[in-house]
Structure formats: structure tokens, C-alpha cells
XYZ file of C-alpha atoms in Angstrom:
257
model
C 0.092 0.096 0.438
C 1.353 3.460 -1.102
C 0.803 5.650 1.909
C 0.953 9.872 1.073
C 2.350 12.206 3.647
C 2.825 15.712 3.921
C 5.098 15.785 6.123
C 8.045 17.894 5.479
C 11.270 16.269 4.824
C 13.098 18.064 7.168
C 11.068 17.240 9.721
C 11.587 13.480 8.979
C 15.014 14.162 9.495
C 14.869 16.112 12.577
C 13.153 13.496 13.960
C 15.616 10.906 12.353
C 18.125 12.646 14.221
C 16.516 12.824 17.539
C 15.528 9.084 17.791
C 19.713 8.670 16.993
C 20.487 11.145 19.472
C 17.919 9.195 22.497
C 19.226 5.773 21.146
C 23.098 6.860 21.830
C 21.972 8.104 25.191
C 20.505 5.193 26.290
C 23.782 3.087 25.022
C 25.720 5.184 27.190
C 23.557 4.714 30.199
C 22.787 1.291 29.941
C 26.844 0.855 29.198
C 28.127 2.903 31.758
C 25.535 2.599 34.900
C 22.658 -0.545 34.115
C 25.682 -2.583 33.313
C 27.667 -1.513 35.381
C 31.015 -1.799 34.413
C 31.797 1.557 33.074
C 33.992 2.723 35.843
C 35.687 -0.203 36.089
C 37.048 -0.442 32.781
C 38.100 3.521 33.010
C 39.567 3.003 36.522
C 41.715 -0.174 34.466
C 42.992 1.596 31.379
C 41.015 -0.440 29.170
C 40.288 1.664 26.696
C 36.642 1.679 27.193
C 35.319 5.250 24.304
C 32.861 6.726 23.237
C 29.830 4.407 21.782
C 29.532 6.085 18.978
C 33.518 5.354 18.009
C 34.155 1.470 17.692
C 36.698 0.636 20.646
C 38.329 -2.962 20.506
C 40.042 -4.523 23.481
C 43.186 -6.714 23.467
C 43.938 -9.514 26.078
C 46.205 -7.987 28.557
C 50.032 -9.651 29.390
C 50.356 -11.220 33.032
C 52.934 -9.632 34.972
C 54.864 -12.881 35.496
C 55.184 -16.302 33.559
C 52.571 -18.970 33.326
C 53.996 -21.063 35.840
C 55.248 -18.778 38.276
C 52.552 -19.262 40.662
C 53.339 -23.198 40.539
C 52.222 -24.767 43.069
C 49.665 -22.780 44.256
C 48.097 -22.781 40.223
C 49.760 -24.727 37.636
C 51.226 -23.636 34.309
C 48.333 -25.582 32.245
C 45.972 -23.769 34.496
C 47.285 -20.579 33.948
C 48.053 -20.845 30.419
C 44.411 -22.103 29.072
C 42.891 -19.741 31.186
C 44.196 -16.311 30.064
C 45.136 -17.587 26.163
C 42.147 -19.426 25.605
C 39.194 -18.287 28.470
C 40.068 -14.263 29.092
C 41.212 -14.357 24.969
C 37.218 -15.876 24.640
C 35.618 -13.148 26.428
C 38.151 -10.372 24.514
C 36.954 -11.861 21.235
C 32.987 -11.933 22.207
C 33.153 -8.395 23.883
C 34.953 -7.080 20.619
C 32.532 -8.549 18.557
C 29.043 -7.427 20.277
C 30.345 -3.870 20.410
C 30.830 -3.342 16.729
C 27.542 -5.208 16.706
C 26.412 -2.406 18.940
C 27.962 0.191 16.807
C 26.561 -1.051 13.639
C 22.974 -1.698 15.265
C 23.214 2.134 16.593
C 24.755 3.613 13.206
C 21.187 2.178 12.009
C 18.901 3.697 14.473
C 18.127 -0.301 15.511
C 16.723 0.300 19.025
C 15.752 -4.070 19.144
C 18.923 -5.132 18.188
C 20.789 -2.278 20.906
C 18.516 -4.018 23.562
C 19.422 -7.958 22.425
C 22.874 -6.845 22.470
C 23.127 -5.431 26.268
C 23.587 -9.427 28.009
C 26.326 -10.251 26.076
C 28.469 -7.349 26.476
C 27.714 -7.456 30.391
C 29.081 -11.036 29.921
C 31.992 -10.963 27.780
C 32.964 -7.416 29.027
C 32.280 -8.375 33.106
C 34.743 -11.279 32.297
C 37.499 -9.472 30.536
C 37.478 -6.693 33.467
C 37.455 -9.727 36.135
C 39.852 -11.376 34.518
C 41.954 -7.977 34.475
C 41.727 -7.655 37.706
C 42.070 -11.318 38.909
C 45.644 -11.377 37.323
C 46.702 -8.547 38.814
C 45.448 -10.013 42.263
C 48.269 -12.884 41.927
C 51.996 -12.464 42.689
C 54.485 -14.964 42.629
C 55.681 -16.107 46.079
C 59.745 -15.090 45.267
C 58.071 -11.571 44.495
C 55.955 -11.393 47.660
C 52.668 -13.297 46.724
C 51.170 -14.252 50.234
C 52.535 -11.483 52.134
C 49.898 -10.564 54.428
C 48.526 -6.736 53.990
C 50.650 -4.233 55.807
C 49.276 -0.609 56.651
C 46.042 1.400 56.665
C 44.524 -2.139 54.904
C 46.165 -4.348 56.945
C 44.503 -2.725 60.124
C 41.236 -1.628 58.370
C 40.718 -5.892 58.015
C 41.766 -6.129 61.495
C 39.073 -3.586 62.962
C 36.197 -4.746 60.485
C 36.981 -8.963 60.214
C 39.040 -9.105 63.934
C 42.292 -10.501 61.850
C 43.319 -11.431 58.353
C 42.541 -15.078 59.314
C 39.033 -14.393 60.106
C 38.387 -12.412 56.668
C 40.231 -15.239 54.559
C 37.727 -17.632 56.230
C 34.732 -15.609 55.245
C 35.849 -15.207 52.026
C 36.856 -19.029 51.288
C 33.435 -20.162 52.999
C 31.183 -17.545 50.380
C 33.149 -18.791 47.440
C 32.999 -22.376 48.499
C 29.144 -21.728 49.403
C 28.749 -20.209 45.629
C 26.610 -22.030 43.134
C 27.602 -22.536 39.954
C 30.132 -19.817 38.417
C 31.057 -16.339 39.548
C 33.524 -14.322 41.469
C 33.983 -13.524 45.608
C 35.598 -10.074 46.336
C 37.257 -8.260 48.696
C 35.422 -4.748 48.416
C 36.099 -0.777 49.399
C 32.871 1.041 49.499
C 34.273 4.762 48.427
C 31.808 6.514 49.944
C 31.638 4.671 53.794
C 35.125 3.534 53.250
C 34.378 0.129 54.804
C 35.175 -3.288 53.792
C 33.227 -5.999 53.127
C 33.280 -9.318 51.175
C 30.695 -9.768 48.036
C 29.993 -12.380 45.607
C 29.210 -11.837 41.856
C 27.188 -14.179 39.830
C 28.823 -15.932 36.044
C 31.342 -12.329 35.064
C 29.154 -9.736 36.620
C 31.789 -7.392 37.543
C 31.734 -6.165 40.998
C 30.039 -2.384 40.583
C 26.528 -4.492 39.799
C 26.231 -4.778 43.647
C 26.845 -1.152 44.227
C 27.971 1.758 42.178
C 30.509 2.747 44.944
C 32.274 -0.357 45.394
C 35.742 -0.410 44.308
C 37.540 -3.962 44.097
C 40.236 -4.858 45.809
C 41.041 -8.390 45.572
C 39.038 -10.909 43.328
C 39.148 -15.047 43.402
C 37.671 -16.608 40.077
C 35.402 -19.735 41.510
C 34.754 -20.839 37.542
C 35.267 -24.434 37.621
C 38.022 -23.490 34.965
C 40.100 -21.723 36.989
C 40.655 -24.353 39.294
C 39.283 -27.874 37.711
C 42.428 -28.923 35.910
C 44.542 -29.289 38.865
C 41.565 -29.204 41.698
C 39.052 -31.391 40.001
C 35.986 -30.743 42.084
C 37.475 -29.751 45.296
C 36.772 -25.914 45.335
C 37.758 -25.439 48.890
C 41.292 -26.595 48.363
C 41.754 -23.971 45.183
C 40.367 -21.714 47.771
C 42.962 -22.546 50.612
C 45.808 -22.427 48.339
C 45.045 -19.048 46.375
C 46.374 -16.785 49.613
C 49.814 -18.242 48.835
C 49.965 -16.461 45.982
C 47.644 -13.257 46.845
C 49.210 -9.419 46.222
C 48.418 -7.818 48.879
C 50.707 -5.403 48.150
C 48.189 -4.336 44.764
C 45.085 -4.658 47.221
C 46.644 -1.957 49.299
C 47.841 0.373 46.860
C 44.069 0.389 45.517
C 42.749 0.529 49.165
C 44.907 3.952 50.035
C 44.285 5.594 46.739
C 40.421 4.966 47.038
C 41.034 6.564 50.654
C 42.910 9.442 49.901
């Protein structure tokens, strides 16, 4: 059926322009707040840019050799975890962002909405793992050494002792059904520490916009199964031997300054 309209061409163009602006606003708000990882991407220096420009991400190098965390975490696990699993999140994140960029340019709001879950899952996986690698440190370089200074004092004040905090994180991690993460978090506004869990690849900020990750423990099976089989508590017990408390202390000091 041929529909005739007397609507001026410039009015149609103006309406199209307003629609595109609205889509950009929705996408920025959803990516940056609703999905909850814009701030963490920025703080990690992962290069999240304006959604109107196509921004790609790359797999970060590890600050140590794949075998440097043995015997706590085997070379085989570290290599597979980094090269295969993390790389897959990066690849799929870039793919979803490319599709989003294309949908935005076409004003395809339906596709923009459909892509949000893929962006959240893969973008969260990229963010979480980028933090995780920094949370680990070889024993010969200080891995496992307890936190000192202001973070150590805060842990003693709020949890009673470092041992009590570790026990709480391990208990939360062992009880987490399916896949996810356990975090030592800092509420930037309240200046208080807390232990938080997130499911799948949800980044910590989905639990609260003011939460900053100090340490994150990956309890997906791919993080430990080849070495620890289905005994997650053993993995949780041993990962503290290579925990990078120096990194956590630096983040804590910076956020509390």
C-alpha cells in the first residue's frame, strides 16, 4: 500500500536525528550504569571510549610467567585460563561492541537491547580477569605476604583478623552455586570493607556503584578444575599463597586518599 504524507522532509530528518540521539543516550546509560562496568573499565585503563566510536579491546599480558604461581596454580591452568578463556571474553566482547556500533548507526533499537547481555557477560569477563591477574603474585616476589599499613589495620578492625577475613571469603566462595566471583570490596563512600559475591561474569560494580574491587577470586571451574578437580575448597585454601596484597593495599590507599 502506498502511503502519502505531507510531512516535510526536514521534519522527518529532525525526528530521525532525535531518535539517534536518544539511542546513544540509552546505550551510554545502559553500558555505563545499568550494566555497571564503565567505571571499572576506565580505572583499569582498558580503553572504553565513546559508544559512537568503535573501540576494541585486547588481551593484557600477564606480569609473570605462566608457571610462576606453581604449586598453588599450575602452569597449564594459567595458560589455558589466560590464552583461551580470557581471550574468548575479549573476542566476544569486541564482536558484541561491533554489532552494537552497527545497530546504533542504523537506529536499530531492538538489536541494541538484545546485545546488552552479551556485552555484560563478555565485558564483565574481560574486566574481572584483568583484575584477577593483578591480584596474583609469585611467592618469590612477595605473593602471599600479608597486607600491612592502612589496609591491614582496616581488616583487623572490621573482620577481627586477616585469618577471619580469609575464612569468610573461602566460605562464601565454596558456597557459591554455579560460577562466579568472590570479592574483597571497598565502599568508596563509606570507607568500609566488605565481602561480596557476583554470579557468572558480573563485575563488582553491579553490586553497588561505589564498590571498588581490592581482590577478586575466580570460582569458575576453569580456574581450578584441571588441578583441583571438583574440590573447590582446596583451591580457595591455596590461592592465598600467591595473593598480591601489595596491589590490594595500593588500590585501598588510592581510593581512601
